[in-house]
Coordinates of C-alpha atoms in Angstrom, one line a residue:
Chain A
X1414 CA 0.0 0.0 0.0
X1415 CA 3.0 2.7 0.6
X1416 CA 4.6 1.6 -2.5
X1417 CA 1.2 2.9 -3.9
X1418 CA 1.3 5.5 -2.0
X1419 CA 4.2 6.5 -3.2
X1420 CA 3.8 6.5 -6.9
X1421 CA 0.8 8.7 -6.5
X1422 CA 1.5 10.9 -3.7
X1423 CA 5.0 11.5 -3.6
X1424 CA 5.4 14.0 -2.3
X1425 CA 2.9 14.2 0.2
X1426 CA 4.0 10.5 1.0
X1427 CA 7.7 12.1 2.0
X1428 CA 6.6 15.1 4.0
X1429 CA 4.4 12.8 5.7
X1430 CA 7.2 11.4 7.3
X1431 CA 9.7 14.6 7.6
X1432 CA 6.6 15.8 9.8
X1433 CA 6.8 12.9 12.2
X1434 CA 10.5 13.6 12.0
X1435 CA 11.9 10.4 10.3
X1436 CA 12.8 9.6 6.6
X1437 CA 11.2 7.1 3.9
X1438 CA 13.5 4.4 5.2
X1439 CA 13.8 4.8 9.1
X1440 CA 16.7 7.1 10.0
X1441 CA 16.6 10.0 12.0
X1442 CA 17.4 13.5 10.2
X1443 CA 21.3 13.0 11.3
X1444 CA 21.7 9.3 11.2
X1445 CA 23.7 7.6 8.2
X1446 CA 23.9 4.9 6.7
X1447 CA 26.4 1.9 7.8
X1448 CA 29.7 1.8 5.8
X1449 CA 31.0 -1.8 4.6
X1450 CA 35.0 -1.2 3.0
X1451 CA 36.8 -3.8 1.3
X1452 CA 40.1 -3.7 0.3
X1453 CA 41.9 -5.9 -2.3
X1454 CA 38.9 -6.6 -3.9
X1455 CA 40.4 -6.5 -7.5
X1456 CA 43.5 -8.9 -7.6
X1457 CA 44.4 -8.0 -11.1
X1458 CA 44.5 -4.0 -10.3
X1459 CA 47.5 -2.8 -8.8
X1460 CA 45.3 -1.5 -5.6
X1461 CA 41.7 -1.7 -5.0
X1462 CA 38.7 -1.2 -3.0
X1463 CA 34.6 -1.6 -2.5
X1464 CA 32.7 0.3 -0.5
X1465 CA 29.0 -0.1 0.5
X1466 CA 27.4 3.0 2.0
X1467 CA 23.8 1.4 2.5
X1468 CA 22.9 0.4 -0.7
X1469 CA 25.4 2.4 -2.9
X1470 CA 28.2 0.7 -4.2
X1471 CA 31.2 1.7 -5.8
X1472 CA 34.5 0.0 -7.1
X1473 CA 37.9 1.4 -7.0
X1474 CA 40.5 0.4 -9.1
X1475 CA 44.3 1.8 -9.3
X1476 CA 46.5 0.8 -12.1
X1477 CA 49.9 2.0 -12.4
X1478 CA 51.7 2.8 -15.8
X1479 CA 55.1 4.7 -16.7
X1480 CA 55.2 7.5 -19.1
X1481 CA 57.4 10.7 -20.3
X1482 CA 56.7 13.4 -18.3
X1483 CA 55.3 16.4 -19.9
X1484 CA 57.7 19.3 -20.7
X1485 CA 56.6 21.9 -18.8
X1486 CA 56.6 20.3 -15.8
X1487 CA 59.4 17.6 -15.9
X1488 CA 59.1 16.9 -12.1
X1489 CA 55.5 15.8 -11.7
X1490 CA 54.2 12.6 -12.2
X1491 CA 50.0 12.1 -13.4
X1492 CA 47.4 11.2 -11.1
X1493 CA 43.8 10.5 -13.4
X1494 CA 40.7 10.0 -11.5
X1495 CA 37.8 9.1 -13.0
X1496 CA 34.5 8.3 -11.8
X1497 CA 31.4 6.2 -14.4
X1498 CA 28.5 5.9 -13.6
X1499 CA 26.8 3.1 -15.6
X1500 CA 23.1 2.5 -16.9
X1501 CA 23.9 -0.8 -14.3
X1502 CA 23.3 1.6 -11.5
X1503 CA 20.6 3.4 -11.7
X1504 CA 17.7 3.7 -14.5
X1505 CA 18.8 7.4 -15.0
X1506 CA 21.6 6.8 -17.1
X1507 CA 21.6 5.7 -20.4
X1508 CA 24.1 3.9 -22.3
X1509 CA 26.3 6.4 -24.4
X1510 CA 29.0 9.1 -23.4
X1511 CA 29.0 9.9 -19.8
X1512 CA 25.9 12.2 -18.8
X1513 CA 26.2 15.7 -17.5
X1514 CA 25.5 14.3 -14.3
X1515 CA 28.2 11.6 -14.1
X1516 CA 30.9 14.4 -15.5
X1517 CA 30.1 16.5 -12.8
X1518 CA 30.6 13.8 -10.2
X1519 CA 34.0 13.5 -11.9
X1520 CA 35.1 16.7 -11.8
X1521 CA 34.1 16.8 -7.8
X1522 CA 35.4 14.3 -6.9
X1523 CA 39.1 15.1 -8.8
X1524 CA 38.7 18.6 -7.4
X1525 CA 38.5 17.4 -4.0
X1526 CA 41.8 15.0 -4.8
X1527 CA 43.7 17.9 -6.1
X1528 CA 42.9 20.6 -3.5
X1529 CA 43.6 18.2 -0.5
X1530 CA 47.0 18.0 -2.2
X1531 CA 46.7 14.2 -0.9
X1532 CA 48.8 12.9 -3.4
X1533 CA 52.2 14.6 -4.3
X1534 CA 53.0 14.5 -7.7
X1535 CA 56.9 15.5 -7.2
X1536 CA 57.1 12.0 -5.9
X1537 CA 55.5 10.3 -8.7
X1538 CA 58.5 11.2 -10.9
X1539 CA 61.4 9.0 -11.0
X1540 CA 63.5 10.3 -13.0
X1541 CA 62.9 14.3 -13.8
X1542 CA 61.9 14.8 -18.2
X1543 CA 62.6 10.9 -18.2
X1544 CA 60.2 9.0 -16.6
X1545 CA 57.4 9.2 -14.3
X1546 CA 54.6 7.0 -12.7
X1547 CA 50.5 7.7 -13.8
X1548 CA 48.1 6.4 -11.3
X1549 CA 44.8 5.9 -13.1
X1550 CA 42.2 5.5 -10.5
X1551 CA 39.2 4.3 -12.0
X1552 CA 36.0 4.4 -9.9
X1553 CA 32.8 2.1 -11.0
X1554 CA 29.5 2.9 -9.4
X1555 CA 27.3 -0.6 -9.2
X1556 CA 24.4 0.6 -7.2
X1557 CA 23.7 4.5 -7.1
X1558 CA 21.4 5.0 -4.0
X1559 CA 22.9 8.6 -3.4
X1560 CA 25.9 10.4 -1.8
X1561 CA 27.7 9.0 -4.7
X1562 CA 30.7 11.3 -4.0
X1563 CA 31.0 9.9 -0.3
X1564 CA 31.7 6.7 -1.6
X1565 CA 33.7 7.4 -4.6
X1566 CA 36.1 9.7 -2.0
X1567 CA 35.9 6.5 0.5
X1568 CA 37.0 3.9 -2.7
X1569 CA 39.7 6.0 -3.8
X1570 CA 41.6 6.7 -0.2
X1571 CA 41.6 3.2 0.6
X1572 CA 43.0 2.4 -2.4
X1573 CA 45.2 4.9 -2.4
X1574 CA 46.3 4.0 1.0
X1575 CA 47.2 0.3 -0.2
X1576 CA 48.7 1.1 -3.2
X1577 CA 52.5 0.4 -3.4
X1578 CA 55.2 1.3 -6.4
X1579 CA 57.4 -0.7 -7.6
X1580 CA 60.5 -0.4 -7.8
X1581 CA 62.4 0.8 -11.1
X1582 CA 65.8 1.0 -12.4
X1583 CA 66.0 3.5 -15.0
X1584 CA 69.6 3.5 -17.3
X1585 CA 70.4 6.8 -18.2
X1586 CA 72.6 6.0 -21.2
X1587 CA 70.7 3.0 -22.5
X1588 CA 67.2 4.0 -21.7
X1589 CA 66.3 1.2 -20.7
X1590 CA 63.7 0.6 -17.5
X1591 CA 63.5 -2.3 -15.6
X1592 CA 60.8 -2.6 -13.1
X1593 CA 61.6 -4.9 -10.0
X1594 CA 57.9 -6.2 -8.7
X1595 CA 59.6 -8.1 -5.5
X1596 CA 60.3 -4.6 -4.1
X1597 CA 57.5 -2.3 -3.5
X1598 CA 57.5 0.8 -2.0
X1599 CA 54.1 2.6 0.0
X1600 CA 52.5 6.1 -1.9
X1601 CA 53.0 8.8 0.4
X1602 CA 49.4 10.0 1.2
X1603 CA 49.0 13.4 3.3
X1604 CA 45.9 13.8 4.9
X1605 CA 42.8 12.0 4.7
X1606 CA 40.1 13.8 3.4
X1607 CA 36.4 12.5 3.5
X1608 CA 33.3 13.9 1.6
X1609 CA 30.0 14.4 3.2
X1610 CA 26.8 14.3 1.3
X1611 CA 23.8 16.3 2.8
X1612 CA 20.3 17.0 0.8
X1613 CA 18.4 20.3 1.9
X1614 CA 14.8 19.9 2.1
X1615 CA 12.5 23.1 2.5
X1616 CA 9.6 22.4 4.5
X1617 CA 8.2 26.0 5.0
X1618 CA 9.0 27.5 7.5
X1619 CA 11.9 25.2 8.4
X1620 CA 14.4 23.9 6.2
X1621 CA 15.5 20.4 7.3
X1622 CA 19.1 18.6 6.4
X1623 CA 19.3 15.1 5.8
X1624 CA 22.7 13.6 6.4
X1625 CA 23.9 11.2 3.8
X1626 CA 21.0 11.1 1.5
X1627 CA 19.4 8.3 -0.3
X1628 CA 18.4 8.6 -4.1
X1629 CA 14.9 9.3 -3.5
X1630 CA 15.8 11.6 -1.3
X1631 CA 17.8 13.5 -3.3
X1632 CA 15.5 13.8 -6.0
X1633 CA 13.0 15.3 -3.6
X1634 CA 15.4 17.9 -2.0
X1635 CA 15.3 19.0 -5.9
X1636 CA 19.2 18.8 -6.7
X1637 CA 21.0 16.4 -8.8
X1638 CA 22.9 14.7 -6.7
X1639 CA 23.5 15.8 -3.4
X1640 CA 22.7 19.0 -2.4
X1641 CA 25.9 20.0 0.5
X1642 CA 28.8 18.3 0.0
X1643 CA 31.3 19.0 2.8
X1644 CA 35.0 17.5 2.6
X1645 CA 37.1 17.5 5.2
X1646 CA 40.8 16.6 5.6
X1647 CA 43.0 17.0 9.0
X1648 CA 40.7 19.8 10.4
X1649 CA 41.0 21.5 7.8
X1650 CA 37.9 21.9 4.9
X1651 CA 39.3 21.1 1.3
X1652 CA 36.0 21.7 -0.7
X1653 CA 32.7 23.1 0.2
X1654 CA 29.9 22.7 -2.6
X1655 CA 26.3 23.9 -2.6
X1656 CA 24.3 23.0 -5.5
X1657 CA 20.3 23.5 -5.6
X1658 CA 18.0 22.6 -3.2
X1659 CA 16.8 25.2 -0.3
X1660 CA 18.8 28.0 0.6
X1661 CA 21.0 27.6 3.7
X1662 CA 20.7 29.5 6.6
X1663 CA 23.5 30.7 8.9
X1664 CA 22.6 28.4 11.8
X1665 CA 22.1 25.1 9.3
X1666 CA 25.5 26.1 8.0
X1667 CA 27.2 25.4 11.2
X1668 CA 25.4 22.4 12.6
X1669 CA 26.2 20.8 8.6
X1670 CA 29.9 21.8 9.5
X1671 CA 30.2 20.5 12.7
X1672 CA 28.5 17.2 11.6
X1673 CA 30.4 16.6 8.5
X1674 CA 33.9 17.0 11.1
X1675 CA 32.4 14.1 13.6
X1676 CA 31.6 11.9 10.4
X1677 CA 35.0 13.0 9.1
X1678 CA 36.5 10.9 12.2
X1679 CA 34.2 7.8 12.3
X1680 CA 35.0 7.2 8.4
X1681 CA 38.9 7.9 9.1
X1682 CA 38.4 4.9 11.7
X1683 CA 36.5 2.6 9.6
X1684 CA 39.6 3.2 6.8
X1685 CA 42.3 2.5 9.3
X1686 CA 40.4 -0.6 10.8
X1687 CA 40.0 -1.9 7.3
X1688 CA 44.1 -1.1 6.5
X1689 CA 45.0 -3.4 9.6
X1690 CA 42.5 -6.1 9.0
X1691 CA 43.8 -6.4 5.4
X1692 CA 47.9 -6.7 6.7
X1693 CA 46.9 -9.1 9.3
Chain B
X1476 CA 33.8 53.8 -11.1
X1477 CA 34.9 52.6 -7.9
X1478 CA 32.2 50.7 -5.8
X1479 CA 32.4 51.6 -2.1
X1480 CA 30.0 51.3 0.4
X1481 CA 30.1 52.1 4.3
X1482 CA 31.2 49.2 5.2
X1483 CA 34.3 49.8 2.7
X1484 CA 33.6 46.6 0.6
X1485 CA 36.0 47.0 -2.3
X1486 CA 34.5 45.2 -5.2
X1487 CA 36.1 45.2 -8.8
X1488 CA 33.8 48.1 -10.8
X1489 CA 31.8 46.8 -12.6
X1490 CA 29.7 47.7 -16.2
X1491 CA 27.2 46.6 -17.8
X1492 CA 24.5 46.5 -20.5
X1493 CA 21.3 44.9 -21.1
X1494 CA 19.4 44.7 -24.6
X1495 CA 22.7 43.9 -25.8
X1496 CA 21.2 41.0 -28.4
X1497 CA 18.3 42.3 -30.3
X1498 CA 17.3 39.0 -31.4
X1499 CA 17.0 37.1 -27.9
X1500 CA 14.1 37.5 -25.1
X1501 CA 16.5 38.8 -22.8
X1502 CA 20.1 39.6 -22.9
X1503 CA 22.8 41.2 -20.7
X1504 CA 26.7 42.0 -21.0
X1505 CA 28.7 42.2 -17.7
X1506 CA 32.2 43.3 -17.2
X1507 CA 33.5 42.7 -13.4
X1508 CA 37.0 43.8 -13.7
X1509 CA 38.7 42.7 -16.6
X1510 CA 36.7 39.9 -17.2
X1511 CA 33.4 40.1 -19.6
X1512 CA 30.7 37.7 -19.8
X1513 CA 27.6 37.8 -22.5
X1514 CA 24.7 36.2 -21.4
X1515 CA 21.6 35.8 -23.5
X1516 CA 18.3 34.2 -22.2
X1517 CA 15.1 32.4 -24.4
X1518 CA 12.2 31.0 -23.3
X1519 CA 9.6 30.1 -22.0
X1520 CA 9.9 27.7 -25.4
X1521 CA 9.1 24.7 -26.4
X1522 CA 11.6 22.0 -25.9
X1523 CA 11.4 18.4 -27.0
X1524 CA 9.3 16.0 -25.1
X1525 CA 11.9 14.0 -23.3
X1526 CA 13.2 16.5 -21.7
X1527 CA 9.5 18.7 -20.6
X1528 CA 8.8 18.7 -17.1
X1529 CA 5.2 18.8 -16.0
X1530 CA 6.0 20.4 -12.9
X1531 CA 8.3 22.9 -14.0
X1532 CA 10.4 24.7 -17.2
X1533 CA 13.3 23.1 -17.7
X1534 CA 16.3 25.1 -17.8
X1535 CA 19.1 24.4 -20.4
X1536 CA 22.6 26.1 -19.6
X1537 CA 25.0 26.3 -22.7
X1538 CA 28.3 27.2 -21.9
X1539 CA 30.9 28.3 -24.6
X1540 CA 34.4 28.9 -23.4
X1541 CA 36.5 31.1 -25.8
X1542 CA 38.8 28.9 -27.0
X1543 CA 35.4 27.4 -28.3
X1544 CA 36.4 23.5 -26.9
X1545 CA 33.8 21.8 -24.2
X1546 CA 35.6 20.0 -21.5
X1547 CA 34.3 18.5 -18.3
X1548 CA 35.1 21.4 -16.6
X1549 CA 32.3 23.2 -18.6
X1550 CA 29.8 21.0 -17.3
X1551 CA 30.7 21.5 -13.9
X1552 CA 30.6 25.1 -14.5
X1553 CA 26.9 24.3 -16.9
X1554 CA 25.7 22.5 -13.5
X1555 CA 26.6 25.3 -11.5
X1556 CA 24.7 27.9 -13.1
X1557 CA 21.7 25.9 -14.0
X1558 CA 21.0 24.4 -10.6
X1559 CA 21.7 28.7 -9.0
X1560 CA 19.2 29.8 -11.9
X1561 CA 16.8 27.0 -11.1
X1562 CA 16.2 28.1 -7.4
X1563 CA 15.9 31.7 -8.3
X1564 CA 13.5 30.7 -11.3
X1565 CA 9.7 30.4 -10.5
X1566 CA 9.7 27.5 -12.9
X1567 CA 6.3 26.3 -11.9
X1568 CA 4.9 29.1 -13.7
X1569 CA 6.0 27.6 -17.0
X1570 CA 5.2 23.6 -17.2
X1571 CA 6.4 21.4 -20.2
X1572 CA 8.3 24.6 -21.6
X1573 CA 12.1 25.1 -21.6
X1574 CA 14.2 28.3 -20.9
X1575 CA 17.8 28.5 -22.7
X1576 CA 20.4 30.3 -21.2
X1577 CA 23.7 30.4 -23.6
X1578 CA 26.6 32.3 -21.8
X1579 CA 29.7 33.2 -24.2
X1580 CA 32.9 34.2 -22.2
X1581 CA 34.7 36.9 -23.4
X1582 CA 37.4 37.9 -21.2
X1583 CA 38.7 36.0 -18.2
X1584 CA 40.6 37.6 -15.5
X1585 CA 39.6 35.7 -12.9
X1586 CA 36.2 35.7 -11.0
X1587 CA 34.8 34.2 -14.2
X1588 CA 31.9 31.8 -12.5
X1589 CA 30.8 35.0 -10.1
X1590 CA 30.4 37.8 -13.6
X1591 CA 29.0 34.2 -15.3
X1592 CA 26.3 33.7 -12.0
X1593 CA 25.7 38.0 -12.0
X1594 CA 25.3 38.3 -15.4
X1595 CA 22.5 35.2 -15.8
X1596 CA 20.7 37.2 -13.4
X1597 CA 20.5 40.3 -15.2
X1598 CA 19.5 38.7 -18.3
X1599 CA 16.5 36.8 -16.6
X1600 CA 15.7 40.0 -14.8
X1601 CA 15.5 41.3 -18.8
X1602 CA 14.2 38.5 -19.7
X1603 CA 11.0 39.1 -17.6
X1604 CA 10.9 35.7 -16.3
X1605 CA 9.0 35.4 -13.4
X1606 CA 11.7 34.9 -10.4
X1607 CA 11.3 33.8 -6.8
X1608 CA 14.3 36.1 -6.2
X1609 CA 17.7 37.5 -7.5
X1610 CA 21.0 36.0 -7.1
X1611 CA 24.2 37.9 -6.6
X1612 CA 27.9 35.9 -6.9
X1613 CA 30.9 36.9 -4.7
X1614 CA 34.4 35.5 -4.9
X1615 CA 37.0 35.8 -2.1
X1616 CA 40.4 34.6 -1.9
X1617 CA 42.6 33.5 0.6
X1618 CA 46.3 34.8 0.4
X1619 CA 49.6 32.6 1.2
X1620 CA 49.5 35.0 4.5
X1621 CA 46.0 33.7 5.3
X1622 CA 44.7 37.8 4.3
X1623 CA 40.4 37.5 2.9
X1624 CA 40.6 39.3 -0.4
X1625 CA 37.5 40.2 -1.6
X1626 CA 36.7 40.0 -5.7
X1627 CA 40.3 39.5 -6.4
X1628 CA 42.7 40.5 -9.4
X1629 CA 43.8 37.8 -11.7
X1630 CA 47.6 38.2 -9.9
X1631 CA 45.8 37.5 -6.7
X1632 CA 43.6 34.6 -7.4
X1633 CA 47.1 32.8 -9.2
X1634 CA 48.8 33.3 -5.9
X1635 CA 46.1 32.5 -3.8
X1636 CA 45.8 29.3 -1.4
X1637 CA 42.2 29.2 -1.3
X1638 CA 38.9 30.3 -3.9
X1639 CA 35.5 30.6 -2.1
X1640 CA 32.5 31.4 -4.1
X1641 CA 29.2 32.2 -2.3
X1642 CA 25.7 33.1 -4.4
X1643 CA 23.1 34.8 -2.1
X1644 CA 19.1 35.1 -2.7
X1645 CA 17.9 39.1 -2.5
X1646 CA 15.5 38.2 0.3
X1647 CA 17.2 36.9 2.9
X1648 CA 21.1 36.3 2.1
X1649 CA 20.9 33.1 2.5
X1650 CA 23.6 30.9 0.8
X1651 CA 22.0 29.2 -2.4
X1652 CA 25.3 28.1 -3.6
X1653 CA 28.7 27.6 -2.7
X1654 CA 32.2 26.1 -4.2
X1655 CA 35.4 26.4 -3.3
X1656 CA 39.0 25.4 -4.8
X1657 CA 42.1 24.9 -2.4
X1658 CA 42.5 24.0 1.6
X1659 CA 41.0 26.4 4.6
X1660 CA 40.0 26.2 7.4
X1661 CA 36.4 26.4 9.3
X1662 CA 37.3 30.1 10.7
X1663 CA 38.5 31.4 7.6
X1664 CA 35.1 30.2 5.6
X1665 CA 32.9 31.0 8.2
X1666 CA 34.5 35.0 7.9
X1667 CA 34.4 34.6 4.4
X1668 CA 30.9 33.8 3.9
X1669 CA 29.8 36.6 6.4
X1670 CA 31.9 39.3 4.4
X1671 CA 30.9 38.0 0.8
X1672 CA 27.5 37.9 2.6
X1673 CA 27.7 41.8 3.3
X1674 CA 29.8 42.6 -0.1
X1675 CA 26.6 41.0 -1.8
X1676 CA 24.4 44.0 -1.1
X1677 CA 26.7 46.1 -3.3
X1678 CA 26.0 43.8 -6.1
X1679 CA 21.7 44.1 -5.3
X1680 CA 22.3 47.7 -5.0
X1681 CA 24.2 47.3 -8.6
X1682 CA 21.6 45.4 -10.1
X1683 CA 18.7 48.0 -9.1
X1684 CA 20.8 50.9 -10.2
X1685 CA 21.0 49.0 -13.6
X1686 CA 17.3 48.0 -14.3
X1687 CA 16.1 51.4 -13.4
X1688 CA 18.0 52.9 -16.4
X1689 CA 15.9 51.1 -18.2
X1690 CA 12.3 50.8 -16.8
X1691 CA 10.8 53.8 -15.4
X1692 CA 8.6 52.3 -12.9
X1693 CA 10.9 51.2 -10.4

């Protein structure tokens, strides 16, 4: 009968439960959703990891190749994220080039890699105008039940965190690389920073926010995507985006601030915890 | 012309012209600064049926760059503005119809999204679209030295550790959108949103200046 409901009424079906202050699928305004990491999943990628953030699912795969690089900056390796979202995941996207939607995700999610300064290129070069290491880190979404760019940030630290070089023996005269697989050293990673996803709804007079939205809710807060997405690294904020949905007050600002700094912790926890299960 | 008000907000002057296309439903030119951005607006019109919403109009962004070559970037910066103009937009006025908005960039020296975000609002306020309110964009930078510059030069947004952009509604400033670029931390944005915040009633006080040269009502 509430799947009826639903399709009829839906948006009389969703205030009906913001008014009794719960959400379409039982969480409070400021719970989220559990968090299920795996690393290693991929044995064939050079690092790799799944995450589940309730029923959103996405893949993470690193692979490592060696390249020239470019000539204006002979000291800096390449670091390519990408992020696809498939027609597998959800029934909004088509088969075809990536949808405006699935770009955007890209570019916020490679903004927020870049500004955390995570990942130091200089140290991604071997050998300066000679040769250089590019991580391609390809994230997958399977299952797109929101917060998208939670789990894609989530996927791609793990991974990250896992990944190990190589090392290579580069002949100066001859040119000629030889990579030594028996000896691998860690990536360098400074900072951990974690993305969190809130949806604005606007229930005159208040305007409520939802912490880690689902899909439906996140069509009904009006946005594509997520409406907030806060990312934190170290205390310090390395990307702030509002898109859409209600307008933000002053007071709503703060408490979203605060929150995403708690959740900030708890998912640095979960990563960790998953790090030492794997070595063990 | 220098803009200056009491509370000495310093933003870049700024020019501009609406009417500029004679062929469009609404149109507007704005220069903040150095950098120029030509915004034309069309609609309500009809659109294709795939994309006709029967709640709403459906707003299509189209953003040319001048070196003419559409990156992911754009889209980023498409999304943006569509999802600002949306909010500001009484859409729900206009069901199954579709309103283009084509921005062409001209010059860029730096601040390009906030001239983009000012100047879509000028041209729906030509436009005579129905709005819920107006929008104005504010950029502020963060120096090496940790220094809140407001609107800032192309020299200073190249050397700057942080970009934070804020878009505000007329009615009651609250924040409708926000993106930043580079590290900072919680102090910093929160002083940064409350002085873009203020520095936004310059830009109101801009836009009313600018449509009463050309309606007499007002």
């Amino acid at each position: 009968m509430a799947e009826v409901y639903k399709l009829i009424h839906p948006v009389k079906y969703f205030n009906d439960y913001i008014n009794r202050n719960v959400r379409p699928d039982g969480r409070k305004f400021d719970d989220q959703r559990d968090i299920k990491l795996n690393v290693n999943a991929i044995k064939s990628a050079d690092a790799s990891a799944v995450v589940k953030c309730g029923n959103t699912t996405v893949v993470c795969g690193i692979k490592l190749e060696l390249a020239k690089p470019k000539a204006e900056e002979p000291e800096l390796g390449f670091f390519v994220t990408n992020v696809e979202l498939l027609p597998l995941c959800s029934s909004k996207f088509r088969p075809g080039p990536p949808s405006d939607h699935a770009q955007v995700v890209s570019n916020v999610v490679s903004d927020i890699c870049i500004n955390s300064k995570s990942v130091n290129l200089k140290e991604l070069c071997i050998v300066p105008d000679k040769l250089a290491w590019v991580v391609y880190c390809d994230m997958v979404c399977l299952d797109n039940d929101g917060s998208i760019v939670d789990a894609c940030i989530i996927t791609l630290m793990t991974s990250l965190k896992s990944l190990t070089l190589p090392k290579v023996n580069y002949d100066v005269e001859t040119e000629e690389i030889v990579v030594d697989t028996s000896v691998r050293m860690p990536l360098n990673i400074t900072g951990l920073p974690i993305a969190t996803s809130f949806a604005v709804y606007q229930q005159s007079p208040r305007s409520i926010v939802l912490i880690d939205p689902s899909a439906d809710e996140e069509e009904m807060c009006g946005g594509v995507g997520a409406n907030l997405i806060i990312c934190c690294n170290d205390e310090q904020f390395c990307g702030i985006q509002k898109f859409g949905g209600s307008n933000l007050s002053t007071e709503a600002e703060k408490k979203t601030l605060a929150i995403a700094k708690e959740r900030s912790k708890l998912v640095e926890k979960v990563i960790e915890t998953c790090l030492i299960n794997e070595i063990k | 012309m220098e803009i200056e008000d009491e509370n000495n907000f310093k933003l870049r002057p700024m020019k501009c012209e609406l009417n500029y296309l004679s062929r469009s439903d609404g149109s507007a030119i704005l220069a903040q600064g150095e950098t120029v951005v030509l915004v034309s607006v069309n609609g309500p019109l009809d659109i294709k049926s795939t994309s006709q919403s029967i709640e709403k109009a459906t707003l299509e962004v189209l953003f040319c760059t001048k070196g003419g070559k559409p990156s992911v970037a754009d889209r980023f910066k498409e999304n943006i503005i569509r999802q600002t103009c949306e909010t500001a937009i009484l859409g729900c006025l206009y069901p199954r119809t579709g309103i283009s908005l084509t921005i062409q960039e001209l010059e860029d020296f730096g601040g390009l999204l906030t001239c983009t975000v000012n100047c879509a609002c000028l041209a729906l306020l030509n436009s005579g679209i129905a709005m819920r309110h107006m929008v104005a964009a504010v950029c502020c930078a963060v120096s090496e030295e940790g220094n809140l510059v407001l609107e800032p030069s192309y020299t200073q947004v190249q050397s700057a550790s942080a970009l934070l952009y804020f878009v505000f509604d007329s009615r009651e400033r609250n924040l409708v959108t926000g993106f930043t670029e580079g590290s900072f931390s919680e102090n910093t944005y929160e002083e940064a949103l409350a002085r873009c915040r203020l520095a936004s009633d310059v830009v109101f006080d801009f836009y009313r200046d600018i449509v009463k040269q050309y309606s007499d009502v007002i």
